[in-house]
């Protein structure tokens, strides 16, 4: 969201009316974080909408599953023998768009830039070979890992854009578990978790969450799917 006039040049018009614009000037000084529509009017600020381990600029939204992790919790995980590895994916605004096509497979997934370096790929491959479980924090991490698996079933370091669309019927190749928030109906995110655990099971879990008044969306509760 831009609060005052700024000069920009439209470089491309993408699907669903999204425009790629190059701005002249420092947009960070005159713009604001594009919070999801259901957070408008809240007292949330950019610090609240950021993970403690974020490193590189580029995302249009936060990987909200990561908002649950504090420095204290990460240290506790390490002390209990849990290895933590970090990858990069710049979330695009398309993550908020619902699926509107009649058939799921006709939906055009938005592309997002990612980086999986050689060091992290090697570490995760060694863990996989040792029989350890790979638990992805957030659907963004899931998409990166599943995008980088080669024909041998292991990760290959890579960087670029991925438009992988994971929905029921997808053949999983690397991820063993997912930590994720509760998602909007008809979203690609709820389709991803349904592909992992089965639609009926996910719907049952959501009904249970509603009965117990769990919080949904960005600042809501999380679920571990294994």
Short mmCIF file of C-alpha atoms in Angstrom, two decimals, residues 88-187:
data_model
loop_
_atom_site.label_atom_id
_atom_site.label_comp_id
_atom_site.label_asym_id
_atom_site.label_seq_id
_atom_site.Cartn_x
_atom_site.Cartn_y
_atom_site.Cartn_z
CA UNK A 88 14.24 -18.85 0.98
CA UNK A 89 10.97 -18.27 -0.83
CA UNK A 90 9.58 -14.83 -1.66
CA UNK A 91 5.84 -15.10 -1.19
CA UNK A 92 3.75 -13.38 -3.86
CA UNK A 93 0.35 -11.74 -3.60
CA UNK A 94 -1.12 -14.69 -5.49
CA UNK A 95 -1.06 -16.64 -2.25
CA UNK A 96 -4.24 -14.75 -1.25
CA UNK A 97 -6.13 -15.61 -4.44
CA UNK A 98 -8.81 -18.32 -4.27
CA UNK A 99 -9.23 -20.97 -6.94
CA UNK A 100 -12.03 -19.82 -9.25
CA UNK A 101 -11.78 -22.33 -12.09
CA UNK A 102 -14.38 -25.08 -12.43
CA UNK A 103 -11.68 -27.74 -12.46
CA UNK A 104 -8.79 -27.56 -10.00
CA UNK A 105 -6.19 -28.57 -12.57
CA UNK A 106 -7.09 -25.53 -14.72
CA UNK A 107 -6.00 -23.08 -12.01
CA UNK A 108 -2.84 -21.17 -12.90
CA UNK A 109 -0.57 -21.10 -9.88
CA UNK A 110 1.41 -17.92 -9.29
CA UNK A 111 5.20 -18.09 -9.51
CA UNK A 112 7.41 -17.33 -6.53
CA UNK A 113 11.18 -16.90 -6.33
CA UNK A 114 13.13 -19.35 -4.16
CA UNK A 115 16.68 -20.28 -3.17
CA UNK A 116 17.84 -23.69 -1.96
CA UNK A 117 21.63 -23.65 -1.64
CA UNK A 118 23.94 -26.65 -1.87
CA UNK A 119 24.74 -26.74 1.84
CA UNK A 120 21.11 -26.98 2.89
CA UNK A 121 20.27 -29.47 0.14
CA UNK A 122 23.15 -31.74 1.20
CA UNK A 123 22.16 -31.57 4.87
CA UNK A 124 18.52 -32.41 4.17
CA UNK A 125 19.48 -35.25 1.83
CA UNK A 126 21.75 -36.76 4.48
CA UNK A 127 18.94 -36.52 7.03
CA UNK A 128 16.56 -38.20 4.62
CA UNK A 129 19.02 -41.04 3.95
CA UNK A 130 19.43 -41.50 7.71
CA UNK A 131 15.69 -42.04 8.06
CA UNK A 132 14.97 -38.73 9.75
CA UNK A 133 11.67 -36.97 9.13
CA UNK A 134 11.62 -33.78 7.09
CA UNK A 135 9.07 -31.42 8.64
CA UNK A 136 8.41 -28.30 6.56
CA UNK A 137 7.34 -25.14 8.37
CA UNK A 138 4.68 -23.58 6.17
CA UNK A 139 3.30 -24.34 2.73
CA UNK A 140 5.99 -22.10 1.23
CA UNK A 141 8.75 -24.41 2.47
CA UNK A 142 6.78 -27.38 1.17
CA UNK A 143 6.63 -25.88 -2.32
CA UNK A 144 10.38 -25.20 -2.40
CA UNK A 145 11.36 -28.68 -1.27
CA UNK A 146 8.96 -30.49 -3.58
CA UNK A 147 10.10 -28.28 -6.48
CA UNK A 148 13.75 -29.21 -5.99
CA UNK A 149 13.48 -33.02 -5.87
CA UNK A 150 15.20 -34.76 -8.78
CA UNK A 151 14.46 -38.15 -10.36
CA UNK A 152 16.46 -39.92 -7.62
CA UNK A 153 14.10 -38.64 -4.93
CA UNK A 154 16.63 -36.27 -3.36
CA UNK A 155 17.08 -32.52 -3.38
CA UNK A 156 19.19 -30.64 -5.86
CA UNK A 157 20.28 -27.10 -5.05
CA UNK A 158 18.51 -24.58 -7.21
CA UNK A 159 17.21 -21.03 -7.43
CA UNK A 160 14.58 -19.48 -9.63
CA UNK A 161 10.80 -19.42 -9.76
CA UNK A 162 8.38 -22.20 -8.93
CA UNK A 163 4.70 -22.39 -9.83
CA UNK A 164 4.18 -25.89 -8.48
CA UNK A 165 0.51 -26.46 -7.64
CA UNK A 166 -0.04 -29.22 -5.08
CA UNK A 167 -3.59 -30.53 -4.81
CA UNK A 168 -5.22 -33.91 -4.02
CA UNK A 169 -3.70 -36.65 -6.14
CA UNK A 170 -0.18 -35.21 -5.92
CA UNK A 171 2.59 -37.79 -5.43
CA UNK A 172 4.73 -36.63 -2.51
CA UNK A 173 8.47 -37.00 -2.94
CA UNK A 174 10.36 -35.49 0.00
CA UNK A 175 8.32 -33.83 2.75
CA UNK A 176 7.26 -36.05 5.69
CA UNK A 177 5.29 -33.54 7.73
CA UNK A 178 3.95 -29.99 7.68
CA UNK A 179 3.48 -27.28 10.30
CA UNK A 180 0.87 -24.87 8.97
CA UNK A 181 -1.92 -22.54 10.01
CA UNK A 182 -5.62 -22.97 9.27
CA UNK A 183 -6.44 -21.70 5.79
CA UNK A 184 -9.26 -20.06 3.84
CA UNK A 185 -11.79 -22.18 1.93
CA UNK A 186 -11.12 -22.64 -1.81
CA UNK A 187 -7.49 -21.57 -1.39
#
